[in-house]
Tab-separated table of N, CA and C in Angstrom:
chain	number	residue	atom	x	y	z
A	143	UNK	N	-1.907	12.861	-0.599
A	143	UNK	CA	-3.307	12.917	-0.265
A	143	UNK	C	-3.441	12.963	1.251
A	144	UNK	N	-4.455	12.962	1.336
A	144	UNK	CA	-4.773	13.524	3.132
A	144	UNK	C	-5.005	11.869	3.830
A	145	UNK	N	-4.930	11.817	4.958
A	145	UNK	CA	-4.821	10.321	5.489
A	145	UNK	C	-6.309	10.209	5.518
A	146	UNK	N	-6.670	11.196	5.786
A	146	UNK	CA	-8.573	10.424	5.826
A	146	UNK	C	-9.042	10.007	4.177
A	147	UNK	N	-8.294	10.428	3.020
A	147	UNK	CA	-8.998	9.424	1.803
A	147	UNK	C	-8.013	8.361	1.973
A	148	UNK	N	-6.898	7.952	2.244
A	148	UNK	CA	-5.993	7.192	2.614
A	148	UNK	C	-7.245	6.137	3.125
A	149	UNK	N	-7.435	6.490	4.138
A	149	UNK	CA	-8.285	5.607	5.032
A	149	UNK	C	-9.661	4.583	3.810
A	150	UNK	N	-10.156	5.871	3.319
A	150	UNK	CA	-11.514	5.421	2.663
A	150	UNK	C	-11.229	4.413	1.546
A	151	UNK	N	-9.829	4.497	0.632
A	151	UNK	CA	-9.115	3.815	-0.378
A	151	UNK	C	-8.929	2.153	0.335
A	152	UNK	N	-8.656	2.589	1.698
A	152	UNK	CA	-8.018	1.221	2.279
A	152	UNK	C	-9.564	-0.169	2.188
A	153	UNK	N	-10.997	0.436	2.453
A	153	UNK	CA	-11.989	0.175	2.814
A	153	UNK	C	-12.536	-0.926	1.482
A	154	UNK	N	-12.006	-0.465	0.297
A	154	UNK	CA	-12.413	-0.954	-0.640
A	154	UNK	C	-10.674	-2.119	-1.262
A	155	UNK	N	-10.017	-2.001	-0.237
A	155	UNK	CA	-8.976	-3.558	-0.626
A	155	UNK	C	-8.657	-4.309	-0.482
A	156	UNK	N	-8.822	-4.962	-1.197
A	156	UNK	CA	-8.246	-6.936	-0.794
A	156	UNK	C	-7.670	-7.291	-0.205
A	157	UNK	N	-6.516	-6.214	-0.323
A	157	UNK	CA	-5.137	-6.575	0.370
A	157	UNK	C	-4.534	-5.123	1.089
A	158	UNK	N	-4.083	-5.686	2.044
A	158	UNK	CA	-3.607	-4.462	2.868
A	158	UNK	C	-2.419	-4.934	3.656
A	159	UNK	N	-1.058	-4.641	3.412
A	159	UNK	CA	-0.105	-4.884	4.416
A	159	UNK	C	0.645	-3.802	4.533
A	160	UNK	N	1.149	-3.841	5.924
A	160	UNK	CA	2.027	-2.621	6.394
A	160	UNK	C	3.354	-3.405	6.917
A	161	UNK	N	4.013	-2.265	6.299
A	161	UNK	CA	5.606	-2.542	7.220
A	161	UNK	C	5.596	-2.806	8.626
A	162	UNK	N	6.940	-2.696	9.451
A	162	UNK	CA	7.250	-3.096	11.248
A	162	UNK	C	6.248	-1.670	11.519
A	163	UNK	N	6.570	-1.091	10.833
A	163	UNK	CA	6.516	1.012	11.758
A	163	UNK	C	5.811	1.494	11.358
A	164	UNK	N	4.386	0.774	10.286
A	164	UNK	CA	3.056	1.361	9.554
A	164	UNK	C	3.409	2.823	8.586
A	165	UNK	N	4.565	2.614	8.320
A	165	UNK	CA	5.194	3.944	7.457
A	165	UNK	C	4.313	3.101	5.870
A	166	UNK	N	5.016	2.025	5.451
A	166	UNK	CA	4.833	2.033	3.952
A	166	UNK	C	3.737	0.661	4.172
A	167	UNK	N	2.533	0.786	3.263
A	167	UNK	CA	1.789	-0.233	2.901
A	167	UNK	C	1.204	-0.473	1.870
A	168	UNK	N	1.233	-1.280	1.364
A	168	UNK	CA	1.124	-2.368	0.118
A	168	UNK	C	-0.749	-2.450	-0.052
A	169	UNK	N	-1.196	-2.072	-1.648
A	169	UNK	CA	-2.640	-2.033	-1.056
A	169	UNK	C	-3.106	-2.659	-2.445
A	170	UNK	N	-3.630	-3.770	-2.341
A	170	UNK	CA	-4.387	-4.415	-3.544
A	170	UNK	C	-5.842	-4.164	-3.677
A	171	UNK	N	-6.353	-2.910	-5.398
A	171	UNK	CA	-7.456	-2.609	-5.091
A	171	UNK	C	-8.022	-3.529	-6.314
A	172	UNK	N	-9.534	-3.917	-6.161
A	172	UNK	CA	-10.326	-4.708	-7.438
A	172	UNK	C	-9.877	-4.051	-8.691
A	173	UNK	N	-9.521	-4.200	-10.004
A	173	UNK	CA	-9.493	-3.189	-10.951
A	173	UNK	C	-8.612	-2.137	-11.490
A	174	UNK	N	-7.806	-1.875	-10.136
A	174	UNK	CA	-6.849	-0.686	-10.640
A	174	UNK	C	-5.167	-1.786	-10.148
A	175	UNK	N	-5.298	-2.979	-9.507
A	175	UNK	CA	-3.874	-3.323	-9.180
A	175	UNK	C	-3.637	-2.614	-7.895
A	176	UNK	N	-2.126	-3.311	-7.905
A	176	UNK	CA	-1.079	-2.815	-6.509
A	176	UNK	C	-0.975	-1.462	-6.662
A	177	UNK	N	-0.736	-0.970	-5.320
A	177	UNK	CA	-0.245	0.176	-4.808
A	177	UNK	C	0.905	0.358	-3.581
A	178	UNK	N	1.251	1.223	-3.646
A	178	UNK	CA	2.504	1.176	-2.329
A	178	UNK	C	2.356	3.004	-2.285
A	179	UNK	N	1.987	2.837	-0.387
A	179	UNK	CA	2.099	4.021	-0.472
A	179	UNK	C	2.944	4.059	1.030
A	180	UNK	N	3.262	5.799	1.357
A	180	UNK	CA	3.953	5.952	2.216
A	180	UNK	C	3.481	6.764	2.675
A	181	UNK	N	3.005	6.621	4.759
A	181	UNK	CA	2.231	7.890	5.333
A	181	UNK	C	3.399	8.491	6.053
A	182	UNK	N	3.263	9.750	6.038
A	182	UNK	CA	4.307	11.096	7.228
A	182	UNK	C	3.100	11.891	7.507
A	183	UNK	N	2.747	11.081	8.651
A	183	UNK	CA	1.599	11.969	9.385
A	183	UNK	C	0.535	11.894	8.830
A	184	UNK	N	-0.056	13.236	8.252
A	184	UNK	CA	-1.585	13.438	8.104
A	184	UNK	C	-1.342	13.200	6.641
A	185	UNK	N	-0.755	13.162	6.095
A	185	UNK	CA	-0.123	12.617	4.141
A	185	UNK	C	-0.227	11.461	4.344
A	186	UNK	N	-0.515	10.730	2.984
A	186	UNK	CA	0.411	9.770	2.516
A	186	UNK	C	0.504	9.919	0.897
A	187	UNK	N	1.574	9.544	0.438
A	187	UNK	CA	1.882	9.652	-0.866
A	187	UNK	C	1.759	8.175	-1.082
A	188	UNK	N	1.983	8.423	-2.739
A	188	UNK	CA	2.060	7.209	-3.843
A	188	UNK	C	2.771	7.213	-3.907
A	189	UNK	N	4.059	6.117	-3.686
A	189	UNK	CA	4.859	5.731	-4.516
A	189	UNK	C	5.595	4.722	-5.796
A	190	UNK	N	4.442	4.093	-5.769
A	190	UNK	CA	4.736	2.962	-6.788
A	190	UNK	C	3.092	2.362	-7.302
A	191	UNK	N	3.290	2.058	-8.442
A	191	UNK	CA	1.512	1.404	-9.214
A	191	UNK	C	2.017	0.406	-10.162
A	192	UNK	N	1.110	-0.602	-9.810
A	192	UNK	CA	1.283	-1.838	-10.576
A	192	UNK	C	2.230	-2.789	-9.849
A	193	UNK	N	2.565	-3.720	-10.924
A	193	UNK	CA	3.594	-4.737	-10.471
A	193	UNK	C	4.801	-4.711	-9.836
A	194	UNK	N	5.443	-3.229	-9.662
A	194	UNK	CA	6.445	-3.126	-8.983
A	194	UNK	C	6.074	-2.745	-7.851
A	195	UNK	N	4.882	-2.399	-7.430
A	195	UNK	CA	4.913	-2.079	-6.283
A	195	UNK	C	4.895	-3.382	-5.339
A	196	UNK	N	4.813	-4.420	-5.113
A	196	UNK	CA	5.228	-5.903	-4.742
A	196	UNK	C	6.491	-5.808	-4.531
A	197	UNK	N	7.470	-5.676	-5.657
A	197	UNK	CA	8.523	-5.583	-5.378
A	197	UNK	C	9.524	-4.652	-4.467
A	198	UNK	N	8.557	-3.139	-4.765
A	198	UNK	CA	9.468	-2.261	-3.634
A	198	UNK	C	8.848	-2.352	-2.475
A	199	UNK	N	7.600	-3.274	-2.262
A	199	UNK	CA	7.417	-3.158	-1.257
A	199	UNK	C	8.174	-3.985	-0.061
A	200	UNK	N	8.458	-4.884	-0.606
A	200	UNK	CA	9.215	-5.857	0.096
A	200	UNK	C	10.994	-5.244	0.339
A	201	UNK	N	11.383	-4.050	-0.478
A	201	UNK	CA	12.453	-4.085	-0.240
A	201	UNK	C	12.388	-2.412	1.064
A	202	UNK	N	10.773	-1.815	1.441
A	202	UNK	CA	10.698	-1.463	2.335
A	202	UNK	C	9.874	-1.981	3.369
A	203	UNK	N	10.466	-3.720	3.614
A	203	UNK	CA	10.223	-4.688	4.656
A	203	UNK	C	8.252	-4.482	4.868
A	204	UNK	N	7.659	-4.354	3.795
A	204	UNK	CA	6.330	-5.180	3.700
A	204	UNK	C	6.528	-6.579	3.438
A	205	UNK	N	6.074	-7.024	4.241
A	205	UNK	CA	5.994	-8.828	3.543
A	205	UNK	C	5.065	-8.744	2.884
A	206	UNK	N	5.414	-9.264	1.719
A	206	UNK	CA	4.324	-9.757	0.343
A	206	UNK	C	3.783	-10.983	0.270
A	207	UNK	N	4.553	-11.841	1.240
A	207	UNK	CA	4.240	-13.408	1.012
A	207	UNK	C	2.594	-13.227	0.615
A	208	UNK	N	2.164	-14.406	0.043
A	208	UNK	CA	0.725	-14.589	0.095
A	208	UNK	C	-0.160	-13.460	-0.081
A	209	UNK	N	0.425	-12.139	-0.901
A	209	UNK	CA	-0.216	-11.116	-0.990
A	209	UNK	C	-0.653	-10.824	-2.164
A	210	UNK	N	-1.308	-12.022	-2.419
A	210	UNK	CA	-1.610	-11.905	-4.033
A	210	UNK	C	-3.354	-12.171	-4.319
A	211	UNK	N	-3.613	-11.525	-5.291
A	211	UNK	CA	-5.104	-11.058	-5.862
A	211	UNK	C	-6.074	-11.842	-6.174
């Protein structure tokens, strides 16, 4: 998706954490659950929905601590 709905998605979540390098971030929305996505530039993709995304997020150095709903 294009970084400007990126942006508008972010507006409506609870939770928002980013890695050291703002590449991958962790996004808790009301209703639909976790997300983990990854920006390259003017993109960012999906890579993970639901409960694993907690988990991979942390293993691409998002801290999850206390990142719960």
């Amino acid at each position: 998706m294009r970084v400007e709905l990126f942006w508008q998605i972010l507006e409506n979540a609870t939770v928002v954490r980013w890695d050291g390098k703002r590449k991958y971030c962790l996004v808790y929305l009301p209703g639909l659950g976790y997300r983990l996505y990854r920006r390259e530039g003017h993109w960012v993709l999906l890579l993970v929905v639901g409960p694993e995304a907690r988990r991979w997020a942390a293993t691409f150095g998002v801290e999850v601590d206390g990142a719960a709903a």
